[in-house]
Every structure is written in structure tokens, then in C-alpha cells.
Coordinates of C-alpha atoms and ligand atoms in Angstrom, one line a residue:
X1 CA 134.8 100.8 79.9
X2 CA 135.8 97.7 77.9
X3 CA 133.3 95.0 77.1
X4 CA 132.8 93.3 80.5
X5 CA 134.3 89.9 80.3
X6 CA 136.4 89.0 83.3
X7 CA 133.5 88.5 85.8
X8 CA 131.3 85.5 85.4
X9 CA 128.0 85.8 83.5
X10 CA 124.9 85.9 85.6
X11 CA 122.7 82.8 85.9
X12 CA 120.1 84.4 83.7
X13 CA 122.5 84.4 80.8
X14 CA 123.0 80.6 81.0
X15 CA 119.2 80.1 81.3
X16 CA 118.5 82.1 78.1
X17 CA 121.3 80.3 76.2
X18 CA 120.0 76.9 77.2
X19 CA 116.4 77.6 76.1
X20 CA 116.5 80.5 73.6
X21 CA 112.9 79.9 72.7
X22 CA 112.1 80.9 76.3
X23 CA 109.8 77.9 76.9
X24 CA 111.4 76.6 80.1
X25 CA 109.2 74.0 81.6
X26 CA 106.1 76.1 81.3
X27 CA 104.2 73.6 79.2
X28 CA 104.8 70.8 81.7
X29 CA 103.8 73.0 84.7
X30 CA 100.5 74.0 82.9
X31 CA 99.8 70.3 82.2
X32 CA 100.4 69.2 85.8
X33 CA 97.1 69.4 87.7
X34 CA 99.0 69.3 91.0
X35 CA 101.2 72.3 90.3
X36 CA 100.2 75.4 92.3
X37 CA 103.0 77.6 91.0
X38 CA 105.8 78.1 88.5
X39 CA 109.1 77.4 90.2
X40 CA 112.8 77.3 89.8
X41 CA 114.1 78.6 86.5
X42 CA 110.6 79.0 85.2
X43 CA 110.2 82.0 87.5
X44 CA 112.7 83.7 85.0
X45 CA 111.2 82.3 81.8
X46 CA 107.6 83.2 82.6
X47 CA 108.6 86.9 82.8
X48 CA 109.3 86.9 79.0
X49 CA 105.6 85.7 78.7
X50 CA 104.4 88.7 80.7
X51 CA 103.9 86.7 84.0
X52 CA 105.4 87.2 87.5
X53 CA 105.1 84.6 90.2
X54 CA 103.8 86.3 93.4
X55 CA 102.3 85.5 96.7
X56 CA 100.0 87.5 99.0
X57 CA 102.5 89.1 101.4
X58 CA 99.7 89.9 103.9
X59 CA 99.1 86.2 104.4
X60 CA 102.8 85.0 104.6
X61 CA 102.6 84.3 108.3
X62 CA 100.0 81.6 107.5
X63 CA 102.1 80.1 104.7
X64 CA 102.5 81.3 101.1
X65 CA 99.4 81.7 99.0
X66 CA 100.7 81.7 95.4
X67 CA 99.2 83.6 92.4
X68 CA 100.6 85.3 89.4
X69 CA 100.5 88.8 88.0
X70 CA 99.9 89.1 84.3
X71 CA 100.9 92.2 82.3
X72 CA 99.3 93.0 78.9
X73 CA 100.9 94.9 76.0
X74 CA 99.1 98.1 74.8
X75 CA 101.2 100.3 72.6
X76 CA 100.5 104.0 73.5
X77 CA 98.0 102.6 76.1
X78 CA 95.4 101.9 73.4
X79 CA 92.6 99.5 74.4
X80 CA 89.6 99.1 72.0
X81 CA 86.3 99.0 74.0
X82 CA 85.6 95.4 72.9
X83 CA 89.0 94.3 74.2
X84 CA 88.4 96.2 77.4
X85 CA 85.2 94.2 77.9
X86 CA 87.1 90.9 77.6
X87 CA 89.7 92.1 80.2
X88 CA 86.8 93.2 82.5
X89 CA 85.4 89.7 82.3
X90 CA 88.7 88.0 82.8
X91 CA 89.7 90.1 85.8
X92 CA 86.6 88.9 87.6
X93 CA 86.9 85.3 86.6
X94 CA 90.6 84.6 87.1
X95 CA 92.1 87.6 89.0
X96 CA 91.3 89.7 92.0
X97 CA 88.5 91.6 90.3
X98 CA 90.5 94.7 89.6
X99 CA 92.5 96.0 86.5
X100 CA 95.6 98.0 87.3
X101 CA 96.6 100.7 84.8
X102 CA 100.4 100.9 85.0
X103 CA 102.9 103.7 84.7
X104 CA 103.8 102.3 81.2
X105 CA 100.2 102.3 79.9
X106 CA 99.4 98.6 80.2
X107 CA 97.0 96.7 82.3
X108 CA 98.0 94.3 85.1
X109 CA 95.9 91.4 86.4
X110 CA 96.8 90.7 90.0
X111 CA 96.1 87.5 92.0
X112 CA 95.6 85.3 89.0
X113 CA 95.1 81.7 90.2
X114 CA 97.3 79.0 88.6
X115 CA 94.4 77.3 86.8
X116 CA 93.4 80.6 85.3
X117 CA 96.7 81.7 83.8
X118 CA 96.3 79.6 80.6
X119 CA 92.8 80.6 79.7
X120 CA 93.5 84.3 80.7
X121 CA 96.5 84.6 78.4
X122 CA 94.8 82.7 75.6
X123 CA 91.8 85.0 75.8
X124 CA 94.0 88.2 75.9
X125 CA 95.5 87.0 72.6
X126 CA 92.1 86.2 71.2
X127 CA 91.0 89.7 72.0
X128 CA 94.0 90.9 69.8
X129 CA 96.4 91.8 72.5
X130 CA 99.4 89.9 74.0
X131 CA 101.5 89.5 77.0
X132 CA 104.6 88.5 75.1
X133 CA 107.7 90.4 76.2
X134 CA 105.9 92.7 78.6
X135 CA 108.6 91.6 81.1
X136 CA 112.0 90.0 80.7
X137 CA 115.2 91.1 79.0
X138 CA 113.6 92.6 75.9
X139 CA 111.9 95.7 74.8
X140 CA 108.8 96.3 77.0
X141 CA 105.5 98.1 76.3
X142 CA 106.1 101.1 74.0
X143 CA 104.7 104.3 75.5
X144 CA 103.2 107.1 73.4
X145 CA 101.4 110.3 74.2
X146 CA 97.7 110.3 75.1
X147 CA 97.4 114.0 75.5
X148 CA 95.7 114.8 73.2
X149 CA 94.8 111.3 71.9
X150 CA 93.7 112.5 68.5
X151 CA 95.2 114.9 66.0
X152 CA 97.3 114.4 62.9
X153 CA 100.6 114.4 64.7
X154 CA 99.6 112.1 67.5
X155 CA 98.1 109.7 64.9
X156 CA 101.4 109.6 63.0
X157 CA 103.3 109.0 66.3
X158 CA 100.9 106.3 67.2
X159 CA 101.6 104.6 63.9
X160 CA 105.4 104.8 64.5
X161 CA 105.0 103.5 68.0
X162 CA 103.3 100.3 66.6
X163 CA 106.0 100.0 63.9
X164 CA 108.8 100.0 66.6
X165 CA 106.7 97.7 68.8
X166 CA 106.6 95.0 66.2
X167 CA 110.2 95.4 65.1
X168 CA 111.4 94.9 68.6
X169 CA 109.3 91.9 69.5
X170 CA 111.2 88.7 70.0
X171 CA 110.7 86.1 67.2
X172 CA 110.2 83.0 69.5
X173 CA 107.3 80.9 68.4
X174 CA 107.1 79.2 71.8
X175 CA 104.8 81.8 73.3
X176 CA 102.1 81.2 70.7
X177 CA 102.5 77.5 70.8
X178 CA 102.1 77.4 74.6
X179 CA 99.4 80.0 75.2
X180 CA 97.4 80.2 72.0
X181 CA 97.6 76.8 70.4
X182 CA 98.4 74.9 73.6
X183 CA 95.6 76.0 75.8
X184 CA 92.3 74.2 75.0
X185 CA 89.6 75.8 77.1
X186 CA 86.3 77.1 76.0
X187 CA 85.5 80.0 78.4
X188 CA 82.2 80.7 76.7
X189 CA 83.4 84.2 76.0
X190 CA 82.3 83.7 72.4
X191 CA 80.3 86.9 71.8
X192 CA 82.8 89.1 73.6
X193 CA 85.8 87.6 71.7
X194 CA 84.0 87.9 68.4
X195 CA 83.3 91.6 69.1
X196 CA 86.9 92.2 70.0
X197 CA 88.0 90.6 66.8
X198 CA 85.6 92.3 64.6
X199 CA 86.0 95.9 65.8
X200 CA 88.1 97.6 63.1
X201 CA 91.4 95.9 62.1
X202 CA 91.3 92.1 62.3
X203 CA 95.0 91.4 62.8
X204 CA 96.8 91.3 66.1
X205 CA 99.2 94.3 66.1
X206 CA 101.4 92.4 68.6
X207 CA 102.2 89.4 66.5
X208 CA 105.9 89.3 65.9
X209 CA 106.9 89.4 62.2
X210 CA 107.8 85.9 60.8
X211 CA 111.3 84.8 61.8
X212 CA 113.9 83.4 59.5
X213 CA 114.6 79.7 60.1
X214 CA 117.8 77.9 60.6
X215 CA 118.6 74.5 58.9
X216 CA 116.7 72.6 61.6
X217 CA 113.6 74.8 61.1
X218 CA 114.1 76.7 64.4
X219 CA 113.4 80.5 64.3
X220 CA 116.4 82.7 64.3
X221 CA 116.2 86.0 66.1
X222 CA 118.5 88.4 64.3
X223 CA 118.2 91.2 66.8
X224 CA 118.1 89.3 70.2
X225 CA 120.1 86.3 69.2
X226 CA 120.0 83.4 71.8
X227 CA 120.6 85.4 74.9
X228 CA 118.4 88.4 74.3
X229 CA 119.4 91.7 76.1
X230 CA 121.5 91.9 79.3
X231 CA 118.4 93.5 81.0
X232 CA 115.0 95.0 80.4
X233 CA 114.7 97.8 77.7
X234 CA 112.1 100.5 77.6
X235 CA 111.0 102.7 74.6
X236 CA 108.8 105.7 74.6
X237 CA 107.6 108.6 72.4
X238 CA 106.7 112.1 73.4
X239 CA 105.3 115.2 71.6
X240 CA 106.5 118.5 73.1
X241 CA 105.4 120.6 74.9
X242 CA 103.8 117.8 77.0
X243 CA 106.1 115.2 78.5
X244 CA 103.3 113.0 79.5
X245 CA 105.3 109.8 78.9
X246 CA 108.2 111.0 81.0
X247 CA 110.5 110.4 78.0
X248 CA 113.9 111.0 79.7
X249 CA 113.3 108.0 82.0
X250 CA 113.3 105.6 79.0
X251 CA 116.2 103.5 77.7
X252 CA 115.3 104.8 74.3
X253 CA 113.1 107.8 73.6
X254 CA 111.8 109.5 70.5
X255 CA 110.8 113.1 70.8
X256 CA 108.6 114.3 68.0
X257 CA 109.8 117.3 66.0
X258 CA 106.8 119.1 64.5
X259 CA 106.9 122.0 62.0
X260 CA 103.8 123.6 60.7
X261 CA 101.6 120.8 62.1
X262 CA 103.7 118.1 60.3
X263 CA 105.8 115.4 61.9
X264 CA 109.3 115.9 60.5
X265 CA 110.9 113.1 62.5
X266 CA 112.3 112.5 66.0
X267 CA 115.2 113.4 68.3
X268 CA 116.7 110.3 69.7
X269 CA 117.2 110.0 73.4
X270 CA 119.2 107.1 75.0
X271 CA 120.2 106.1 78.5
X272 CA 117.4 106.9 80.8
X273 CA 116.5 104.6 83.7
X274 CA 115.6 104.9 87.3
X275 CA 116.1 101.6 89.2
X276 CA 118.6 101.7 92.0
X277 CA 119.4 99.6 95.0
X278 CA 119.8 101.2 98.5
X279 CA 123.5 101.3 99.4
X280 CA 124.8 100.1 96.0
X281 CA 126.9 103.0 94.5
X282 CA 127.1 101.2 91.2
X283 CA 123.4 102.0 90.7
X284 CA 121.7 105.3 90.2
X285 CA 118.8 107.0 88.5
X286 CA 119.7 108.7 85.2
X287 CA 117.9 110.8 82.6
X288 CA 118.6 110.0 78.9
X289 CA 121.0 111.9 76.7
X290 CA 120.0 113.6 73.5
X291 CA 121.8 111.7 70.6
X292 CA 120.6 113.2 67.3
X293 CA 117.8 113.6 64.8
X294 CA 116.2 111.0 62.6
X295 CA 113.5 111.0 60.0
X296 CA 110.5 108.7 60.2
X297 CA 111.8 106.3 57.6
X298 CA 114.9 105.7 59.7
X299 CA 112.9 104.9 62.9
X300 CA 113.0 101.1 62.8
X301 CA 116.7 100.9 61.7
X302 CA 117.7 103.3 64.5
X303 CA 115.6 101.5 67.1
X304 CA 117.1 98.2 66.2
X305 CA 120.6 99.6 66.2
X306 CA 120.2 101.1 69.6
X307 CA 118.9 97.8 71.0
X308 CA 121.8 96.0 69.4
X309 CA 124.3 98.3 71.2
X310 CA 122.6 97.4 74.5
X311 CA 122.8 93.7 73.5
X312 CA 126.5 93.9 72.7
X313 CA 127.8 96.4 75.3
X314 CA 125.4 96.0 78.3
X315 CA 126.9 94.3 81.4
X316 CA 125.9 90.7 81.5
X317 CA 127.9 90.0 84.7
X318 CA 125.8 92.1 87.1
X319 CA 122.0 92.5 86.6
X320 CA 122.0 95.6 88.9
X321 CA 124.4 97.3 86.5
X322 CA 123.1 96.0 83.2
X323 CA 120.8 98.7 81.8
X324 CA 121.9 100.7 78.8
X325 CA 122.1 103.8 81.0
X326 CA 125.4 102.5 82.5
X327 CA 126.9 102.1 79.0
X328 CA 126.0 105.8 78.3
X329 CA 127.3 106.9 81.6
X330 CA 130.6 105.1 81.3
X331 CA 131.4 105.4 77.6
X332 CA 129.8 108.8 76.9
X333 CA 127.6 110.4 74.3
X334 CA 130.3 110.9 71.7
X335 CA 131.2 107.2 71.8
X336 CA 127.6 106.2 71.5
X337 CA 127.0 108.5 68.5
X338 CA 130.0 106.9 66.8
X339 CA 128.9 103.3 67.6
X340 CA 125.4 104.1 66.3
X341 CA 126.8 105.7 63.1
X342 CA 128.9 102.6 62.5
X343 CA 125.9 100.3 62.8
X344 CA 123.6 102.5 60.7
X345 CA 126.3 103.3 58.1
X346 CA 125.8 107.0 58.6
X347 CA 125.8 109.5 61.5
X348 CA 122.6 111.1 62.7
X349 CA 122.5 114.9 62.3
X350 CA 122.4 117.1 65.4
X351 CA 119.2 117.0 67.4
X352 CA 116.6 119.8 66.7
X353 CA 115.5 122.2 69.5
X354 CA 112.6 121.1 71.6
X355 CA 111.0 122.2 74.9
X356 CA 108.8 120.5 77.4
X357 CA 106.5 122.8 79.3
X358 CA 104.7 120.2 81.6
X359 CA 103.6 116.7 82.0
X360 CA 100.5 114.8 83.0
X361 CA 96.9 114.4 81.9
X362 CA 94.1 116.7 81.2
X363 CA 90.8 115.9 83.0
X364 CA 87.3 116.4 81.7
X365 CA 85.9 116.9 78.2
X366 CA 88.0 118.1 75.2
X367 CA 87.2 118.2 71.5
X368 CA 89.2 116.1 69.0
X369 CA 90.3 117.5 65.6
X370 CA 87.6 115.3 63.9
X371 CA 84.8 116.9 66.0
X372 CA 84.4 114.0 68.4
X373 CA 85.3 114.2 72.1
X374 CA 87.6 112.7 74.6
X375 CA 87.2 112.5 78.3
X376 CA 90.1 112.5 80.7
X377 CA 89.4 110.5 83.8
X378 CA 91.3 110.3 87.1
X379 CA 91.8 106.8 88.3
X380 CA 93.2 106.7 91.8
X381 CA 96.6 104.8 91.8
X382 CA 95.5 103.4 88.4
X383 CA 93.3 100.8 90.1
X384 CA 90.0 100.2 88.2
X385 CA 87.7 98.6 90.8
X386 CA 84.4 98.7 92.5
X387 CA 84.6 99.5 96.2
X388 CA 81.6 100.6 98.3
X389 CA 79.7 103.2 96.5
X390 CA 82.6 104.0 94.1
X391 CA 81.8 101.7 91.1
X392 CA 84.3 102.7 88.5
X393 CA 84.6 99.2 87.1
X394 CA 80.9 98.9 86.6
X395 CA 80.7 102.4 85.1
X396 CA 83.4 101.6 82.6
X397 CA 81.8 98.3 81.6
X398 CA 78.5 100.1 81.0
X399 CA 80.2 102.9 79.0
X400 CA 82.2 100.3 76.9
X401 CA 79.1 98.3 76.2
X402 CA 76.8 101.2 75.2
X403 CA 79.1 103.6 73.5
X404 CA 82.3 101.7 72.6
X405 CA 84.9 104.6 73.1
X406 CA 88.6 103.8 72.6
X407 CA 90.2 103.4 76.1
X408 CA 93.6 105.0 76.4
X409 CA 95.7 104.3 79.4
X410 CA 98.0 107.2 80.4
X411 CA 101.5 107.0 81.7
X412 CA 100.3 108.7 84.9
X413 CA 98.0 105.7 85.5
X414 CA 94.9 107.6 84.4
X415 CA 92.4 106.9 81.6
X416 CA 91.2 108.7 78.5
X417 CA 88.0 107.7 76.7
X418 CA 88.2 108.9 73.2
X419 CA 86.1 109.0 69.9
X420 CA 82.9 110.0 71.7
X421 CA 80.0 111.6 69.8
X422 CA 78.6 114.9 71.1
X423 CA 75.2 113.2 71.5
X424 CA 76.6 110.6 73.9
X425 CA 78.5 112.9 76.3
X426 CA 75.6 113.5 78.7
X427 CA 74.8 109.8 79.1
X428 CA 78.4 108.9 79.7
X429 CA 78.7 111.6 82.4
X430 CA 75.5 110.4 84.0
X431 CA 76.7 106.8 84.2
X432 CA 79.9 108.0 86.0
X433 CA 78.0 110.3 88.4
X434 CA 75.4 107.6 89.1
X435 CA 78.1 105.1 89.9
X436 CA 79.7 107.3 92.5
X437 CA 82.6 108.4 90.4
X438 CA 82.2 112.2 90.3
X439 CA 85.9 112.6 91.5
X440 CA 87.1 111.3 88.1
X441 CA 86.3 114.5 86.3
X442 CA 88.1 116.9 88.5
X443 CA 90.6 115.4 91.0
X444 CA 92.8 118.6 91.3
X445 CA 96.4 118.8 90.3
X446 CA 97.9 117.0 93.3
X447 CA 95.8 113.8 93.0
X448 CA 95.7 114.1 89.3
X449 CA 99.5 114.2 88.9
X450 CA 100.3 111.7 91.7
X451 CA 101.5 108.1 91.2
X452 CA 102.1 105.2 93.5
X453 CA 103.4 101.7 92.6
X454 CA 101.5 98.6 93.7
X455 CA 104.0 97.5 96.4
X456 CA 102.3 95.4 99.2
X457 CA 100.7 92.9 99.2
X458 CA 101.6 91.7 95.6
X459 CA 105.1 92.9 94.9
X460 CA 107.8 90.6 96.1
X461 CA 110.4 93.4 96.2
X462 CA 108.4 95.9 98.3
X463 CA 110.2 97.2 101.4
X464 CA 107.3 99.5 102.4
X465 CA 103.7 100.2 101.5
X466 CA 102.8 102.5 98.5
X467 CA 99.5 102.2 96.7
X468 CA 97.6 101.4 99.9
X469 CA 98.8 104.4 101.9
X470 CA 99.2 106.9 99.0
X471 CA 95.7 108.4 98.8
X472 CA 95.6 109.2 102.6
X473 CA 99.1 110.7 102.5
X474 CA 98.3 112.8 99.5
X475 CA 95.2 114.2 101.1
X476 CA 97.4 115.3 104.0
X477 CA 99.9 116.9 101.7
X478 CA 97.0 118.6 99.9
X479 CA 95.9 120.0 103.3
X480 CA 99.4 121.3 104.1
X481 CA 99.4 123.0 100.8
X482 CA 96.1 124.7 101.6
X483 CA 97.3 125.7 105.0
X484 CA 100.2 127.5 103.4
X485 CA 97.7 129.5 101.3
X486 CA 98.6 127.9 97.9
X487 CA 95.6 125.5 97.6
X488 CA 95.1 123.8 94.3
X489 CA 98.5 124.4 92.9
X490 CA 100.0 121.7 90.7
X491 CA 102.4 119.3 92.5
X492 CA 103.9 116.1 91.2
X493 CA 104.2 113.6 94.1
X494 CA 105.2 110.0 93.4
X495 CA 105.7 107.1 95.8
X496 CA 107.3 103.7 95.6
X497 CA 107.7 100.8 98.0
X498 CA 111.4 100.3 97.1
X499 CA 114.2 102.0 95.2
X500 CA 113.3 100.3 91.9
X501 CA 111.3 103.4 91.0
X502 CA 108.3 101.9 89.3
X503 CA 106.2 105.0 89.8
X504 CA 109.1 107.2 88.7
X505 CA 109.7 109.1 92.0
X506 CA 113.2 110.1 91.0
X507 CA 112.1 113.0 88.8
X508 CA 109.1 114.1 90.8
X509 CA 108.7 117.4 92.7
X510 CA 108.3 115.2 95.8
X511 CA 109.5 111.6 95.6
X512 CA 108.9 109.1 98.3
X513 CA 111.1 105.9 98.1
X514 CA 110.4 103.0 100.5
X515 CA 113.4 102.1 102.6
X516 CA 111.9 99.9 105.3
X517 CA 108.4 99.2 106.6
X518 CA 106.8 102.6 107.3
X519 CA 110.0 104.6 106.3
X520 CA 110.8 106.5 103.1
X521 CA 113.5 108.6 101.6
X522 CA 112.0 112.0 101.0
X523 CA 113.3 113.4 97.7
X524 CA 112.9 116.9 96.4
X525 CA 113.8 119.1 93.5
X526 CA 112.5 117.3 90.4
X527 CA 110.4 119.5 88.2
X528 CA 106.9 119.4 86.7
X529 CA 108.4 118.9 83.2
X530 CA 110.1 115.6 84.2
X531 CA 113.5 116.9 83.0
X532 CA 115.4 117.1 86.3
X533 CA 116.3 114.5 88.9
X534 CA 115.2 114.9 92.5
X535 CA 117.8 114.5 95.3
X536 CA 117.4 112.8 98.7
X537 CA 116.5 115.5 101.2
X538 CA 115.9 113.3 104.3
X539 CA 116.4 109.6 104.7
X540 CA 114.1 107.0 106.4
X541 CA 111.3 109.4 107.2
X542 CA 108.4 107.7 109.1
X543 CA 105.1 107.9 107.1
X544 CA 103.4 110.2 109.7
X545 CA 106.2 112.7 109.5
X546 CA 106.1 113.2 105.7
X547 CA 103.1 115.5 105.7
X548 CA 104.6 117.4 108.7
X549 CA 107.9 118.0 106.9
X550 CA 106.1 118.8 103.6
X551 CA 103.8 121.2 105.5
X552 CA 106.9 123.1 106.9
X553 CA 108.5 123.3 103.4
X554 CA 105.2 124.6 102.0
X555 CA 105.1 127.4 104.6
X556 CA 108.6 128.4 103.6
X557 CA 107.9 128.1 99.9
X558 CA 104.8 130.3 100.2
X559 CA 106.9 133.0 101.7
X560 CA 110.0 132.7 99.5
X561 CA 108.9 131.7 96.0
X562 CA 109.2 134.0 93.0
X563 CA 105.9 134.7 91.1
X564 CA 104.9 131.6 89.2
X565 CA 107.8 129.5 90.6
X566 CA 106.8 125.8 91.0
X567 CA 107.4 124.0 94.3
X568 CA 110.0 121.6 92.7
X569 CA 112.0 124.5 91.2
X570 CA 111.9 126.4 94.5
X571 CA 113.0 123.3 96.4
X572 CA 115.9 122.7 94.0
X573 CA 117.3 126.1 94.8
X574 CA 116.1 126.9 98.3
X575 CA 118.4 127.0 101.4
X576 CA 117.0 123.7 102.7
X577 CA 119.9 121.5 101.8
X578 CA 122.8 120.7 104.1
X579 CA 125.8 122.9 103.2
X580 CA 129.0 121.1 102.3
Ligands
LIG1 FE1 108.6 98.1 87.7 C1 110.1 95.3 88.9 C2 105.6 97.0 88.8 C3 107.1 100.4 85.8 C4 111.6 99.7 87.5 N1 108.0 96.4 88.7 C5 108.8 95.4 89.1 C6 107.9 94.2 89.6 C7 107.6 93.3 88.4 C8 108.5 93.4 90.8 C9 109.2 92.2 90.5 O1 110.2 92.2 89.7 O2 108.9 91.2 91.1 C10 106.7 95.0 90.0 C11 105.3 94.3 90.1 C12 104.5 94.8 91.2 C13 103.1 94.3 91.2 O3 102.7 93.6 92.1 O4 102.4 94.6 90.2 C14 106.7 96.2 89.1 N2 106.7 98.5 87.3 C15 105.6 98.1 87.9 C16 104.4 98.9 87.5 C17 103.1 98.0 87.5 C18 104.3 100.1 88.5 C19 103.1 100.9 88.4 O5 102.8 101.6 89.5 O6 102.4 101.0 87.5 C20 104.9 99.4 86.2 C21 104.6 98.5 85.0 C22 105.0 99.0 83.7 C23 104.6 98.3 82.5 O7 103.4 98.3 82.3 O8 105.4 97.8 81.8 C24 106.4 99.5 86.4 N3 109.3 99.7 86.7 C25 108.5 100.6 86.1 C26 109.2 101.9 85.9 C27 108.7 103.1 85.3 C28 108.7 103.2 83.8 O9 109.2 102.2 83.1 O10 108.3 104.2 83.2 C29 110.5 101.7 86.4 C30 111.6 102.7 86.4 C31 112.2 102.9 85.1 C32 113.3 101.9 84.8 O11 113.0 100.9 84.3 O12 114.5 102.2 85.2 C33 110.5 100.3 86.9 N4 110.5 97.6 88.1 C34 111.6 98.4 88.0 C35 112.8 97.7 88.5 C36 114.2 98.3 88.5 C37 115.0 98.0 87.2 C38 116.4 98.5 87.3 O13 117.0 98.9 86.3 O14 117.0 98.4 88.4 C39 112.4 96.4 88.9 C40 113.2 95.3 89.5 C41 114.0 94.5 88.5 O15 113.8 94.7 87.3 O16 114.8 93.7 88.9 C42 111.0 96.4 88.7
LIG2 FE1 107.6 96.7 93.7 FE2 109.5 98.4 94.2 FE3 108.3 98.4 91.8 FE4 107.1 99.3 94.0 S1 108.9 100.2 93.1 S2 106.2 97.9 92.4 S3 107.8 98.0 95.6 S4 109.5 96.8 92.6

């Protein structure tokens, strides 16, 4: 593959080149009291600020009801309790009252009204977080292991995840001038913001390092230049044997290499990515390649060099074919290693051996190495809400206020509360039980491993339901499993409303990918470790038929499986596939 040049550049490339500070007309829209939405080119610019223009798709027949989705940045899913309390308050005031834990360890606010977006983003920044570059053609939220959240190695990895986060933030100053300096609203959040700013470190870990300036005083972005990356870019860290961050699905992954309890460095993985488009053969899900080994002091230089290869070699003529995975696929690992060596001034040594033995979160109480405790909680489809007698949002507010644990969002859309004293355990448990949330302690290993993307009604790209139908569907799959005599066995089921793959169905044991309203491609053969891709077993299966088909497969699995063989491993090998 030569550098793509003959085809015309995409429209997004011209937009970025015209306004490299990414400001678009956002300031003007915010200042216009008549504006009920961001429109035109701004729909692209706002993404770099962590905002998506959406409308309630349930209400489209009556005309479009606009709102936005806002995504925060939380490296490794870390949310201090005081920051969580600010989010809790903001979600009630300006959004739909829920907080959505995402598959990349951030929070999303859905249904944010136009007048709320300024105060919301200003307050997020005041609570020492940010929404800068959580979307757009840049490095997104950096994921890092939460299982376990606290030991010497995970603390070192966390430190590195923050170092790479900062290094890969865009240097534009427009974000701060629009949302922090430009929004003048007193929300009366005084006490809450003060607490968020005085708990521990006072500095915002998501402030980009100062940029160099050109002759006119404008910031220069040495890494991203004026046109940023051809497409989104995702970075994650993992600590074997748990692949809880699904590291092979990232554009760039760092796999911790640990010897005698000490972090030696990382194996570099490049070229993972899942998004596809139905019927477009140029697009496909891909797991990352292993490139080489690096020491901790090389981390930032290697990260920047990999991003610069995407910047220079990614396809800017077709946004469906623009991720770094296509560069790896078409040019190969040896080419990539050489290109990286040239940019670093030295080749990386060969990768060191590593092995993943599973993925996902642990539920219930576990002791940290410092004697304190962490509590793994199941959050159905990542949605923190109050509904009927299930009052998770209220319970978490009470726990944050009284005990101030660190909140850690997991990459399977669950939640860990860490740094809890032995004396506080019983009271925290009581709050959760009293608020109708007993399920959070022990969901079982189908619910606990499952993931679904938001899809309808908020996602503009959804072809089918996901989050809203997933719990009922999973319950039926659980029942089929029990009927086959293997109740309670671990199973990774993931569902999305379209082939973009936001809940990572492509490496699940059972992946359900929305094709049309009420119809899904049923994918099988991924594994529990997240290291093998699933394949389409049946196309366009109606929702009601999914549990019936899975029930049949489970009956066969129960008869045929070898001792200890997981469902995904059996399905990959079983005589269930059409013969060529
Ligand atoms: Fe995603 C676009 C939600 C993780 C691949 N994703 C979207 C948008 C913003 C729709 C849009 O562009 O209008 C969705 C917003 C829905 C809503 O109403 O909230 C959306 N993606 C999500 C989240 C919230 C899903 C979730 O269940 O948690 C995740 C937010 C992550 C975060 O906090 O940063 C989310 N998205 C992912 C992942 C999984 C991951 O990164 O681990 C993937 C697959 C991995 C990958 O990137 O290849 C993913 N999202 C996409 C794509 C396909 C990209 C591609 O290369 O083709 C799109 C569409 C696009 O970019 O054009 C997309
Ligand atoms: Fe929307 Fe598709 Fe992502 Fe689901 S997978 S959130 S439907 S873009």
C-alpha cells in the first residue's frame, strides 16, 4: 500500500485544516439564545470537545427533539468520590438523570439540553476532569486494568496510563477558552466543586501540556499538526493474566510484563479495531499484532511514534478505511516495526512471552495490598440509575457522601469502589441492600460478563435495539444454559445495535450485531480471554429466535464438550458451521 493520494480527501480533512484549533462556530452557537442545536460543520467539531449531537429517536415521528451526549475522560476509569458527586448532580440537572458507564471506562451524560451543555462541561472541568478529545480524530480515553485496582503493579501501570494520556492530548487552547473561561454561569455547586478540587492532588490530570507557539502566538501541535489523525485512535493497558481491558481491540495496546512482582515494561500491540459496515468488504474487525517490547522510560516516545505513523499513513480519503488497523493489515508487521524503528532511532527488542487466562470483573469484596478493601459491583448495561425499587444512583450518592471511596469504571461497564476501610464495609453493604440493589454483589457470570451498547433511542447510527432489550434476552439465554444442565457457567455475550461494535461483540463467545430493526447477526467462536475473533454463524436472526438457537447450541455443547471446555472454544471447533 502506498500512501493514499489519488482519491480526494474526505470533507473532515478540509474542516480540520480550516480550523485547526477545532473551535468551529461553537462559541457563536452557545451565545445564541435561539439555537436549539449544533449544526452543519459544528457537528464534527463538537466531537473533539466530547459532544455528540443527538435526537430522541423514539420521538422522531413527532419531529426531532434535539439534545447532546457528553462523554467524560477518566483514565483507567478512575473517578474520585467528590468528582462523582458533581457528576451525579449534573446528570439530574442537565441530562436524563442517568450516568452511563461506557465500554472504555468513561461516563456519558445522555439527553443534555442545549442550555445545559456549557455549564455541564465547565463543571466537569472544575471537578478536575475533562471532555477534551474523548471523541474525534485523536487519542480517546486511555483504558487501564481495574482488576485488582490496587497493588504495586497496577499503581505503576496507572501512572503510565496518565503519562500517555497527557502526552497524546491535543494542544488546542480553544477547548478551555470556550468551555472553561467562556462559560459564565454560577450553578451554586460551590461546596461540591470545592470538595472535588481539594480531594488529593489539586491539578487537573487532563490538562494538555503547554504548547509551543508559532510567530503569531498560535499553539503548534507537534504530534497532531493541523489535521489531526485520519480517524479515532484508542489506547489501552492490560496486566496479564486478566484481559479486562480487551487489549487486542485497541489501536495501540501496552501489555504489562511483570517479573518478581516488578513492572519491567510493556509489550506493544498495534492494529486492533472492531468497527465494520455491513456489506463493505473494505472493512472488518481485527485484533492487534504484537510488535515488540519497551521499557517504561520509552513509553511516551513509543506512543507518540505509533500515533505519528497513523497520522502519516492512515487513509484520509475514506473514513471507513482510515483506522491504523488497515495500515497494519495492508503493510504488515515487519514494515511497521521498521517504520517505528526509524522514528524512534532504534528497533524495539522482541516481545516477551505473556498469557491471558480470562477477562472481566470480580464481584463482591476483595482485600487490597494496603489492607483496605474494594467492592466489585455489577451495573446492568452500565446504566447508573434509579428505577422503581432499584435505587443504584441514590445508593452510590449516599456511599460517596459518607465514605468517599474511589470509583473505578470497568471496561465491562461495571463499577469498583476501592479504598474502603474494614469498619465501613457493613454500612456500605446495608445501603446497597436497603436501596434494592442486592443483585450488584452477585450477578452470575452471564450477566456479569455481558455488555450492550446504548443504541436506541439516543444513538443516531443504531439499526436495532441493544441496551433496552439486552437484560431480557440475557435472562432467556441464562435459562437455556440451565436447561442444558450447565447453569451458572461463565459466558461472554455482547450485543450492539449496528456493526460499529461499541460493546465489542466481535470477540465475544456470543456476539449479536444489529442488522435491521429486530434482527441480528449471531456470531460465535470468540473466547473468554478476548484473544480470538468470532465469526458470523447466522445472519439476520429475529430477536425471539436468538434464545431458541442458543438453547439448541447449548444442548449440543453439553453433550459434546470436553471437560472444562468453554462454550466459545467448543463453538469455534464444533460441527455447526457450513462446510465449504
Ligand atoms: Fe462507539 C460511534 C457509543 C465504544 C466503535 N459509539 C459511537 C457513537 C458515538 C455514535 C455516533 O457516532 O453517533 C455512539 C454513541 C451512542 C450513545 O447514544 O451513547 C457510541 N462507543 C459507544 C459507547 C458508549 C458504547 C458502550 O456501550 O459503552 C462506548 C464509549 C467509549 C468511550 O467511553 O470512549 C463506545 N465504540 C466503542 C468501541 C469499543 C472500544 O473502544 O473498546 C468500539 C469498537 C472498537 C473500535 O473502535 O474499533 C466503537 N463507535 C465505534 C464506531 C466504529 C469505528 C470504526 O472504526 O468503524 C463508531 C462509528 C464511527 O466512528 O463512525 C462509533
Ligand atoms: Fe450506536 Fe452502533 Fe455503537 Fe451501538 S454499536 S452505540 S448502535 S454506533
